[in-house]
Coordinates of C-alpha atoms in Angstrom, one line a residue:
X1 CA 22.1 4.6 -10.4
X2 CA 22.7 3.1 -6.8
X3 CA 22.6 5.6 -3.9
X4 CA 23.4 5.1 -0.3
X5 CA 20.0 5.8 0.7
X6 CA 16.6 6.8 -0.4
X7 CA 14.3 8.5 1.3
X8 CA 10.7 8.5 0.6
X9 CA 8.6 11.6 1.8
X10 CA 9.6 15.5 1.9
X11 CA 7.8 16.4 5.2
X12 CA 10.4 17.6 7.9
X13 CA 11.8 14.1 9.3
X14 CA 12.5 12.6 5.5
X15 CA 14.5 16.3 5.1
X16 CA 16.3 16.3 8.4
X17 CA 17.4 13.0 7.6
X18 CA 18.3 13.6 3.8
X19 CA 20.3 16.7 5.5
X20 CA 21.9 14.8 8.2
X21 CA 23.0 12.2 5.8
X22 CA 24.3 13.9 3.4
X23 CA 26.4 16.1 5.8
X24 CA 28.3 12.3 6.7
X25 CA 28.6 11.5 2.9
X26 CA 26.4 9.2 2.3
X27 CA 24.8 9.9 -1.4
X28 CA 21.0 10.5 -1.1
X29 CA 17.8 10.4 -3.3
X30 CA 14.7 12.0 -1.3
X31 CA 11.7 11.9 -3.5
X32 CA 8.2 13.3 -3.1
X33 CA 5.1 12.7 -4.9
X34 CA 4.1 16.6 -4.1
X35 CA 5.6 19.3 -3.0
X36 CA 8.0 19.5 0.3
X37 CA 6.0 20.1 3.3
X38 CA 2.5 20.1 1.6
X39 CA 1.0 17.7 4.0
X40 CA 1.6 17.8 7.7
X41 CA 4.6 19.7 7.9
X42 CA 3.2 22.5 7.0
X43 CA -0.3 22.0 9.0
X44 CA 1.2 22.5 12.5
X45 CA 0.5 24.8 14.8
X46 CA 3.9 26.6 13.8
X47 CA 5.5 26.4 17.4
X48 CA 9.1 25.4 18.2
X49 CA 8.3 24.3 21.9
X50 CA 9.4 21.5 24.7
X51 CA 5.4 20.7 25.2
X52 CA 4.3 21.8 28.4
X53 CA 1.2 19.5 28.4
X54 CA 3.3 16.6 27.8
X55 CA 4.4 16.6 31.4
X56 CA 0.8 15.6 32.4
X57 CA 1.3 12.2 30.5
X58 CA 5.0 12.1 31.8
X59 CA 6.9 12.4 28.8
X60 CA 9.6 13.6 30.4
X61 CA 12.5 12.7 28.1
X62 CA 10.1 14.0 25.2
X63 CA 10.3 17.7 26.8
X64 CA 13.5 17.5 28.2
X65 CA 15.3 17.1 24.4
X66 CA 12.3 19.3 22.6
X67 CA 13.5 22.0 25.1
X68 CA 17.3 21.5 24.1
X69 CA 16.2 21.4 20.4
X70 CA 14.3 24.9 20.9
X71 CA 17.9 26.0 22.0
X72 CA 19.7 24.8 18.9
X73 CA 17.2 25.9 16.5
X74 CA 16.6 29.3 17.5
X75 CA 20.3 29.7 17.0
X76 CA 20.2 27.7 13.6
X77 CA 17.1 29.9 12.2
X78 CA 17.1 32.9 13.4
X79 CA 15.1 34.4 10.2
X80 CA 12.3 31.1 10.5
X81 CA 12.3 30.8 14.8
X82 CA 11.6 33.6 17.1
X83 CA 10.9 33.5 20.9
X84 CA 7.3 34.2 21.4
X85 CA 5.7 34.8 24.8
X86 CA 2.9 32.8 25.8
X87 CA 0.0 33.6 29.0
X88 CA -1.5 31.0 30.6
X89 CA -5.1 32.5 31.8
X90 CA -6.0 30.6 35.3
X91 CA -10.0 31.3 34.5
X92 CA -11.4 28.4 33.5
X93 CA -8.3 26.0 35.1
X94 CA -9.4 22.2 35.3
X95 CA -5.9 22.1 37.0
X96 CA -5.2 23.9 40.1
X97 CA -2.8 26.4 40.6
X98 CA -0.2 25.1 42.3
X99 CA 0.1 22.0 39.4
X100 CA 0.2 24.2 36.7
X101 CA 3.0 26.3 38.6
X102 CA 4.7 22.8 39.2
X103 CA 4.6 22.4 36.0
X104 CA 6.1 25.5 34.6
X105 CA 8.8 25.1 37.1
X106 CA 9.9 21.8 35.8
X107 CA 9.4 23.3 32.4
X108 CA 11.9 25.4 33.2
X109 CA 14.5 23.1 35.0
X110 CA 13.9 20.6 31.8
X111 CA 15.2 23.7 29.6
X112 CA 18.6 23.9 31.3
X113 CA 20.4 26.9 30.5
X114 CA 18.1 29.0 27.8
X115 CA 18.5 31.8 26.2
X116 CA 14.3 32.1 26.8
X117 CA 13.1 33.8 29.9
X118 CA 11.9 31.8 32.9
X119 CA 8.3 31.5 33.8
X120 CA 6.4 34.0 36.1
X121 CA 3.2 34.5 37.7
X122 CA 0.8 37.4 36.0
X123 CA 1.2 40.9 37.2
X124 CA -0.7 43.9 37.7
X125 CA 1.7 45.4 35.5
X126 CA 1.1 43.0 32.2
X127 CA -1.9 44.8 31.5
X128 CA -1.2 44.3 27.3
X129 CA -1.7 40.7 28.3
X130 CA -4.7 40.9 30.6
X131 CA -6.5 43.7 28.9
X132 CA -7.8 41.6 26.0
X133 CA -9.3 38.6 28.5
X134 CA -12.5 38.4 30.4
X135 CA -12.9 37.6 34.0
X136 CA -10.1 37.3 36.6
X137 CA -6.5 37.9 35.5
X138 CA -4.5 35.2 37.2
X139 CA -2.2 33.2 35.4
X140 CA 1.0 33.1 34.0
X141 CA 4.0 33.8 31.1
X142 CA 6.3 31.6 29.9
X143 CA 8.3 31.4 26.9
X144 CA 8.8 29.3 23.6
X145 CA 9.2 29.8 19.9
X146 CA 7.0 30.6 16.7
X147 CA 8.3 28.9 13.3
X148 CA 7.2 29.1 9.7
X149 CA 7.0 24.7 9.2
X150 CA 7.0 25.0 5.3
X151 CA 9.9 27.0 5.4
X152 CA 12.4 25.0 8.2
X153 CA 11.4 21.7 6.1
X154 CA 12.9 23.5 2.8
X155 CA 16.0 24.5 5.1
X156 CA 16.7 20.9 5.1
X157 CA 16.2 20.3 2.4
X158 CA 18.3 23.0 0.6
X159 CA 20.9 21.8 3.1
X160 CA 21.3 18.4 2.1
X161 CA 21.0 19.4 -1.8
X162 CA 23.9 21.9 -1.2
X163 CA 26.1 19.1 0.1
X164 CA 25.0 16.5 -2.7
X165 CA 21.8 15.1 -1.7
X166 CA 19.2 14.8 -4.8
X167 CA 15.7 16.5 -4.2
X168 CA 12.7 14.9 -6.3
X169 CA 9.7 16.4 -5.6
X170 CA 6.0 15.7 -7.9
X171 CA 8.3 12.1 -7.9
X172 CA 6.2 9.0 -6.3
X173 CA 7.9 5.7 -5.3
X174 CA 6.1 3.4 -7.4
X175 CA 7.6 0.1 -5.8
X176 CA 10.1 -1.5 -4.3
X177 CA 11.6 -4.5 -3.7
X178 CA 14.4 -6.1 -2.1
X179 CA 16.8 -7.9 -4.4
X180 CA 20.9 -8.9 -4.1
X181 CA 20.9 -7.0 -1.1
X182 CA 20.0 -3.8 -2.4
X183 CA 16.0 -1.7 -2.8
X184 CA 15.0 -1.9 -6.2
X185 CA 12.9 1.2 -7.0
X186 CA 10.8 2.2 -9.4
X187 CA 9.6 6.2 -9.6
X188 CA 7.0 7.6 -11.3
X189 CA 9.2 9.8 -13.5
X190 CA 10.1 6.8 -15.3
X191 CA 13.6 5.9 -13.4
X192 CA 14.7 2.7 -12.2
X193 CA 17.2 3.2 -9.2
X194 CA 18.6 1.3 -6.5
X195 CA 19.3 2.0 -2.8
X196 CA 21.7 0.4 0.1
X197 CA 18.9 1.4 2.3
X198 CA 15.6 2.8 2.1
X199 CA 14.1 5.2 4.7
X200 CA 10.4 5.4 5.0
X201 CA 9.7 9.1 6.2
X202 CA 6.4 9.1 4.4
X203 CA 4.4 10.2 6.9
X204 CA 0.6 9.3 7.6
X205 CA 1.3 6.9 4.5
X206 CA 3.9 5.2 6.7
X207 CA 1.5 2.1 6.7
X208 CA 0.7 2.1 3.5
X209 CA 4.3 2.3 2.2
X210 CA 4.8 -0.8 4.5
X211 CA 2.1 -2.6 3.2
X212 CA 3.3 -1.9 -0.7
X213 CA 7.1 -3.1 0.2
X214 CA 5.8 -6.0 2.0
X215 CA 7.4 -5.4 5.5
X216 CA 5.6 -6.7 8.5
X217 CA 5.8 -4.1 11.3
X218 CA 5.5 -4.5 15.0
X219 CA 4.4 -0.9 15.3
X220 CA 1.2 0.7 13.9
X221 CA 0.1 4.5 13.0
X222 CA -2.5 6.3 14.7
X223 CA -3.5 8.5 12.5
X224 CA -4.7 11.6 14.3
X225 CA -6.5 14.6 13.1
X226 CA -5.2 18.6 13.9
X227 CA -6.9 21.8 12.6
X228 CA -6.5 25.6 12.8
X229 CA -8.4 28.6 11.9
X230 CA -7.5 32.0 11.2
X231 CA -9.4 34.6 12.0
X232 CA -9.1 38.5 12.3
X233 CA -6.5 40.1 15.3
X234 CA -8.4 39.2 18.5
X235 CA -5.5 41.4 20.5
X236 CA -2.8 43.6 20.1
X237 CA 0.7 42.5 20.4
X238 CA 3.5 39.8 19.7
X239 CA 2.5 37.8 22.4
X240 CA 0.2 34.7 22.4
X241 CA -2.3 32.8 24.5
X242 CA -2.4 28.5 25.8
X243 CA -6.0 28.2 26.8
X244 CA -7.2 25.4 29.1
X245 CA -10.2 23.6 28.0
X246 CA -13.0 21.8 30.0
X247 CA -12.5 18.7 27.8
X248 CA -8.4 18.7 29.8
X249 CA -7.5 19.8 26.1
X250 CA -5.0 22.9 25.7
X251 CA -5.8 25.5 22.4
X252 CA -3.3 27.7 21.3
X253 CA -4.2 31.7 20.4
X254 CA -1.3 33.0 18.2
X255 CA -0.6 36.2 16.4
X256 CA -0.2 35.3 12.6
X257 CA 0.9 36.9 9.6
X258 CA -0.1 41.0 11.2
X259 CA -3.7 41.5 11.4
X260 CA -4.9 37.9 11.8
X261 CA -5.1 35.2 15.0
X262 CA -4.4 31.8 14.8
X263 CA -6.3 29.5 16.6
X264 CA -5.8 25.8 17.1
X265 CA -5.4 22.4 17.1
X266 CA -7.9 20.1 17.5
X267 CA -7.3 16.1 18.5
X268 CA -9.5 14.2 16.4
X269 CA -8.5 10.1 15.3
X270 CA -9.2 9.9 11.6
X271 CA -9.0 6.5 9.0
X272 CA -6.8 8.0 6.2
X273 CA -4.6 10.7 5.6
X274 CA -6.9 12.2 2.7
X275 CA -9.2 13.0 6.0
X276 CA -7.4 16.3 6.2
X277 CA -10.2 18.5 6.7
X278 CA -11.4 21.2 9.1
X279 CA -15.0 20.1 10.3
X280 CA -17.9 22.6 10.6
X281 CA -17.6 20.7 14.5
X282 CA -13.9 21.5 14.9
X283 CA -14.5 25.5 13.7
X284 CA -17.5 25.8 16.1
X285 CA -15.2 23.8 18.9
X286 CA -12.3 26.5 18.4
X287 CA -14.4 29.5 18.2
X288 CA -15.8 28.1 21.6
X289 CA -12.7 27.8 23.0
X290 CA -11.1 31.3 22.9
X291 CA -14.8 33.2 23.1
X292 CA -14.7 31.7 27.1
X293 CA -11.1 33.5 27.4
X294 CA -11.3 36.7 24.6
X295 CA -13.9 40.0 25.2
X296 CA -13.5 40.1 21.3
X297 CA -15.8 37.2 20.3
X298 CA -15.5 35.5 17.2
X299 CA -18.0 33.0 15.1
X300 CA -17.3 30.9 12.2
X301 CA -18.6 33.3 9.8
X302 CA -15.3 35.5 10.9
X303 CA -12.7 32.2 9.5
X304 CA -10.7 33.7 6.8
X305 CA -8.7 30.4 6.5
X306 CA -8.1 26.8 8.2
X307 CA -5.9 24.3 7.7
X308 CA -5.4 20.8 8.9
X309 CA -3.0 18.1 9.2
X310 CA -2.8 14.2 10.1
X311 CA -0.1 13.3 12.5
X312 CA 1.1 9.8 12.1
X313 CA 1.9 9.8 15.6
X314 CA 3.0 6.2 17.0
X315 CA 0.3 4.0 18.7
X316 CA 0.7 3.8 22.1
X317 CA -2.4 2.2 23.1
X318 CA -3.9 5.7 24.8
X319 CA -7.7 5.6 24.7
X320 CA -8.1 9.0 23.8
X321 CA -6.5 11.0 20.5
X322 CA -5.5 13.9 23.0
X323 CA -3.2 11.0 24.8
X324 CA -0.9 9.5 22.0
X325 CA 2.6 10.1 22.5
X326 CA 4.1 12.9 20.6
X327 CA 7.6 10.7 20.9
X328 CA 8.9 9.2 17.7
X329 CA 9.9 5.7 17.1
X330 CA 12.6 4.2 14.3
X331 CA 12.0 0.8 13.1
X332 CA 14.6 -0.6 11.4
X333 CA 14.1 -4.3 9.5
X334 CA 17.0 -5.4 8.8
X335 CA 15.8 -8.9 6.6
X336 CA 18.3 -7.9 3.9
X337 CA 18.6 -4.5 2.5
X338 CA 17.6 -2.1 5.5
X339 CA 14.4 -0.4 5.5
X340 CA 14.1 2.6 8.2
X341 CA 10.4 3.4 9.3
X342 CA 9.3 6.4 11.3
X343 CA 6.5 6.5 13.6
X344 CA 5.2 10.1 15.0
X345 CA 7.5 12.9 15.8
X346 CA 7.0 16.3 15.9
X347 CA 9.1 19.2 14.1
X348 CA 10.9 20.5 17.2
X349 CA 12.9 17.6 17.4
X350 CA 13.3 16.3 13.7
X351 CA 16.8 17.1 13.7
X352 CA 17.2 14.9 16.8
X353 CA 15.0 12.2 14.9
X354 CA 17.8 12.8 12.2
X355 CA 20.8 12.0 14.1
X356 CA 19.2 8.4 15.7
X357 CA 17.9 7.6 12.5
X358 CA 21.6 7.7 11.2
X359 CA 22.8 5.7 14.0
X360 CA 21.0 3.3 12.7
X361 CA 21.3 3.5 9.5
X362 CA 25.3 3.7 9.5
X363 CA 26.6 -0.2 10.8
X364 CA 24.1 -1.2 8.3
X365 CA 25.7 0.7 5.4
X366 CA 29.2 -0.1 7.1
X367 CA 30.0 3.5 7.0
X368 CA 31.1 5.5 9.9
X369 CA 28.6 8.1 10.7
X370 CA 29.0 11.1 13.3
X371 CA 26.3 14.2 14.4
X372 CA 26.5 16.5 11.8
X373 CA 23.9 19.0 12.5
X374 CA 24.3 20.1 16.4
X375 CA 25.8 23.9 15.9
X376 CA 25.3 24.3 12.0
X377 CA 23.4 26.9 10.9
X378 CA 21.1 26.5 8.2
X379 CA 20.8 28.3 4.7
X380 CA 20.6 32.0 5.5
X381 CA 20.4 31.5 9.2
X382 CA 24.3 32.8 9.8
X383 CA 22.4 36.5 11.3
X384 CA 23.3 37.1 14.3
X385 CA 20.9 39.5 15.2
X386 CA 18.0 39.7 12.8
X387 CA 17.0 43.6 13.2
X388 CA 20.5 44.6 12.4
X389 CA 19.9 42.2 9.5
X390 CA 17.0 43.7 8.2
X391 CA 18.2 47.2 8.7
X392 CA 21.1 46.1 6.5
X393 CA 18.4 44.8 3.9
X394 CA 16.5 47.8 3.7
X395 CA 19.7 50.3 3.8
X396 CA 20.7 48.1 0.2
X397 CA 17.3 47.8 -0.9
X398 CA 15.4 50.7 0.0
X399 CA 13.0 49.8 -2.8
X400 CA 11.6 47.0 -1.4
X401 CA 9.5 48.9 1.5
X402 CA 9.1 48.4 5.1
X403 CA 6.4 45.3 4.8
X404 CA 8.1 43.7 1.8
X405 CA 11.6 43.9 3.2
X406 CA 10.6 42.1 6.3
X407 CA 8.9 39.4 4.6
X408 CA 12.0 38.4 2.5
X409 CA 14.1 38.7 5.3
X410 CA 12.3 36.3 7.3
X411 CA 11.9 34.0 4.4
X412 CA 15.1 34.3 3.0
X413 CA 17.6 35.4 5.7
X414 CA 21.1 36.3 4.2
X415 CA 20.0 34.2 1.2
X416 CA 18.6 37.2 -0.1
X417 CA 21.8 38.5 -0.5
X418 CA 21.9 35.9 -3.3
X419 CA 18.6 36.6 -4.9
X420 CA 19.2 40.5 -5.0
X421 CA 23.0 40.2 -5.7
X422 CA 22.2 41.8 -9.6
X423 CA 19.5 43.8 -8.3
X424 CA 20.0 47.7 -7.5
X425 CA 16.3 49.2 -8.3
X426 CA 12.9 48.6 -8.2
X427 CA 13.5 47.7 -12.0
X428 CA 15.7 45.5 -11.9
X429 CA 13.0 42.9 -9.9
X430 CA 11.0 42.5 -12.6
X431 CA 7.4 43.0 -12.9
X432 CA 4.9 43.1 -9.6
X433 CA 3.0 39.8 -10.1
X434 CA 1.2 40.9 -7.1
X435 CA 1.5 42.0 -3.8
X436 CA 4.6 43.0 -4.4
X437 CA 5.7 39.4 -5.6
X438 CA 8.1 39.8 -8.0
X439 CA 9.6 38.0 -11.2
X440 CA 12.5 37.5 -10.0
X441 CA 11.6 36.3 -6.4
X442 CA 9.4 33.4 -8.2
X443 CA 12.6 32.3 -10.4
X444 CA 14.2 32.0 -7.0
X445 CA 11.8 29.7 -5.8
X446 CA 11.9 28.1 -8.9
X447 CA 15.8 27.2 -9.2
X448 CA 16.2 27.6 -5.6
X449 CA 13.1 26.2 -3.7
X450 CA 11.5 23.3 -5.6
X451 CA 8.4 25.6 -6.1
X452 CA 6.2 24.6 -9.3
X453 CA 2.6 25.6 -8.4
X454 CA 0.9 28.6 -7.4
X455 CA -0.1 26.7 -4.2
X456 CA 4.0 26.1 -3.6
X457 CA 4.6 29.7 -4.1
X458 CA 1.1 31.3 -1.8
X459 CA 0.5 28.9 1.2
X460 CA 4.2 27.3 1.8
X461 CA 6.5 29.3 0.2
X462 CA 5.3 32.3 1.6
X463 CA 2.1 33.1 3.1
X464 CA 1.0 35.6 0.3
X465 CA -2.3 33.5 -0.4
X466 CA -3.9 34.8 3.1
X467 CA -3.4 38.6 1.9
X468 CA -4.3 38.6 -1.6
X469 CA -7.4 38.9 -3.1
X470 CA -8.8 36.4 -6.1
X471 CA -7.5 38.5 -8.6
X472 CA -4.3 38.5 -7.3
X473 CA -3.8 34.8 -6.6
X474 CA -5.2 34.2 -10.4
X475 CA -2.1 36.8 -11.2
X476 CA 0.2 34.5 -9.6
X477 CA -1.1 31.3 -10.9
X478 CA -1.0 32.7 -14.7
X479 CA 2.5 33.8 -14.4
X480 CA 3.6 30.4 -12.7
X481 CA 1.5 28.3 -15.5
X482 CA 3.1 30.5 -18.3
X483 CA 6.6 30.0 -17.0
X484 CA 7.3 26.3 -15.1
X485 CA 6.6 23.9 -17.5

């Protein structure tokens, strides 16, 4: 079978594309040799944000469409992206004052009109923000947005496969070659299919794949190290914490998943992608970093999880891993069928990444392509407001419980209606796997989602791993190895 193009890798830029492609026509493969987002797009730091500290390298165009992204997305997702209100501590500042206010400012003139508020200066008044710190309480609050990663990159993805795009995940590219102006491509589930074009979204393997194809490339990967922990509520409320470091680094403090903080990311240059590790180094180094803000101190015996992630972030020449552009760069070879390489990126602006990549790709294929992606809303993002949402939700399915309901809502958004559209009692769910995981919520990740693992289903899926205990993950994995085959 010939398609128009084929994608390899399932992280957020090779599903924005898949989406934004198939929403001009074109007829798309998009295979993945695991499961969608089970590398670094789901090991971010879960923000949908311009980058404030990427006005200190002057990456002003960077910010300046990440801001206008935030804006489009938080329409798009309403049930995945939620504003989320950040204070800046100015105890322990290696900036002064009047920078970091400069800074914000411009943060906000960057934004244009936002639906976000504008930053501010600390008051005696913000006393749930101040009451958790240590020291002097100058600073301020700004605004950007939380997002579950896993979940936005299977919003793509269900998005291009509802308008004809073909999703193959636990599917490697085995080869491929150039021949009678088309990519001739071997999988390793035994198919031989050919592309017009081929995009190369893989990733930290972006190299590699380059290397296998045998395309020379003027630009190289730097391959750069993030990780997070998670550790027990260090404060009370919705709100979250950007903590200067004396290194000129920034760490994130984050409320996650109700009685837990996240804490991260780390900038450390790694050799290969498999290096995706948290270090004993980089959990000592971000327990460090909020004990000098937090009166609630924290060690590494208090880690409940960690996660990290290699971004394949575009080589600059920056001495230091903390210094590589975040920007993104598309290389297209042209030397007979095209081949489309990304370098870096970040998943605010994938849908952005999306659009150029398909101004690329479109006088190559001869076909006319146009945005596709600017105002749509993705699967079971059409909300409106999300509490009257979930009050809806929980007036139809009273059964489901206060904690469960808003879970599914998030996860879902009005797709639920869908998955629930038989369903009119506790009953009629099936049984409790765990946690209040039911049968027919893991069919709907099944048919719906791509999921085929207990891993799919606990840390990307949902979050359900963090909150279970042992016996209740086994629960989960028995069910999913008795019933995907």
């Amino acid at each position: 079978m010939t398609y128009d193009l084929i994608i390899a890798g399932g992280g957020i830029n090779g599903c924005a594309i898949a989406r934004e492609a198939a929403l001009n026509g074109l007829s798309v493969l998009l295979v993945e040799k695991d499961d969608l987002a089970s590398h670094t797009s789901s090991a971010s730091t879960k923000l949908i944000h311009g980058g404030l500290r990427y006005l200190e390298t002057y990456e002003f165009r960077l910010v300046r469409e990440a801001l206008h992204e935030r804006e489009r997305l938080l329409a798009a997702a309403p049930h995945l992206i939620r504003p989320l209100t950040f204070v800046l501590p100015h105890a322990h500042s290696v900036r002064p004052w009047w920078i970091v206010r400069m800074g914000l400012w411009l943060y906000d003139l960057l934004a244009g009109r936002s639906s976000l508020p504008r930053s501010r200066g600390l008051r005696p008044s913000d006393a749930a923000y101040t009451d958790p710190l240590a020291g002097t309480h100058r600073g301020f609050v700004y605004s950007d947005a939380w997002v579950d990663d896993a979940r936005l990159t299977l919003a793509n993805a269900r998005d291009a496969a509802e308008n004809g795009a073909e999703i193959a995940t636990r599917t490697a590219l085995v080869s491929a070659r150039r021949a009678e102006g088309r990519w001739q491509v071997e999988l390793s589930d035994g198919r031989s299919v050919e592309g017009r074009a081929l995009v190369n979204a893989a990733g930290p393997w972006v190299r590699a794949l380059l290397d296998d194809v045998g395309v020379a490339s003027a630009s190289r990967a730097r391959l750069v190290k993030g990780s997070h922990i998670v550790v027990p509520r260090l404060f009370d409320g919705d709100h979250a914490y950007i903590l200067q470091q004396p290194d000129r680094r920034i760490v994130f403090a984050i409320p996650y998943e109700g009685g837990f903080t996240e804490i991260g990311t780390t900038d450390v240059a790694v050799e290969r992608p498999e290096d995706a590790v948290c270090s004993d180094e980089e959990r000592a180094y971000l327990c460090d970093a909020v004990n000098r803000y937090f009166t609630r101190q924290v060690s590494p015996a208090d880690i409940v999880w960690d996660w990290s992630g290699v971004r394949p972030l575009h080589d600059d020449g920056a001495a230091k891993a903390q210094a590589v552009t975040r920007d993104y760069v598309l290389e297209l070879d042209g030397a007979g069928a095209p081949l489309l390489s990304v370098f870096g990126g970040k998943i605010t602006t994938a849908r952005a990444l999306a659009e150029e990549a398909l101004e690329k790709l479109g006088p190559t294929l001869g076909r006319p392509v146009a945005p596709r992606t600017r105002a749509r809303v993705f699967p079971g993002g059409a909300i409106g407001d999300f509490g009257q949402f979930l009050g809806e939700v929980r007036a139809r399915w009273p059964f489901l419980g206060d904690a469960r309901s808003a879970r599914m809502a998030h996860a879902y958004g009005t797709a639920l209606r869908d998955m629930l559209r038989d369903v009119d009692s506790e009953a009629d769910l099936g049984a409790d796997v765990a946690g209040g995981l039911s049968e027919v919520e893991l069919r709907w990740m099944h048919a719906q989602e791509w999921a085929r693992t207990a891993q799919d289903v606990l840390w990307r899926r949902s979050k359900l791993g963090l909150h279970l205990d042992p016996a209740g993950r086994d629960a989960v994995a028995r069910w999913c190895a008795a019933h995907w085959r």
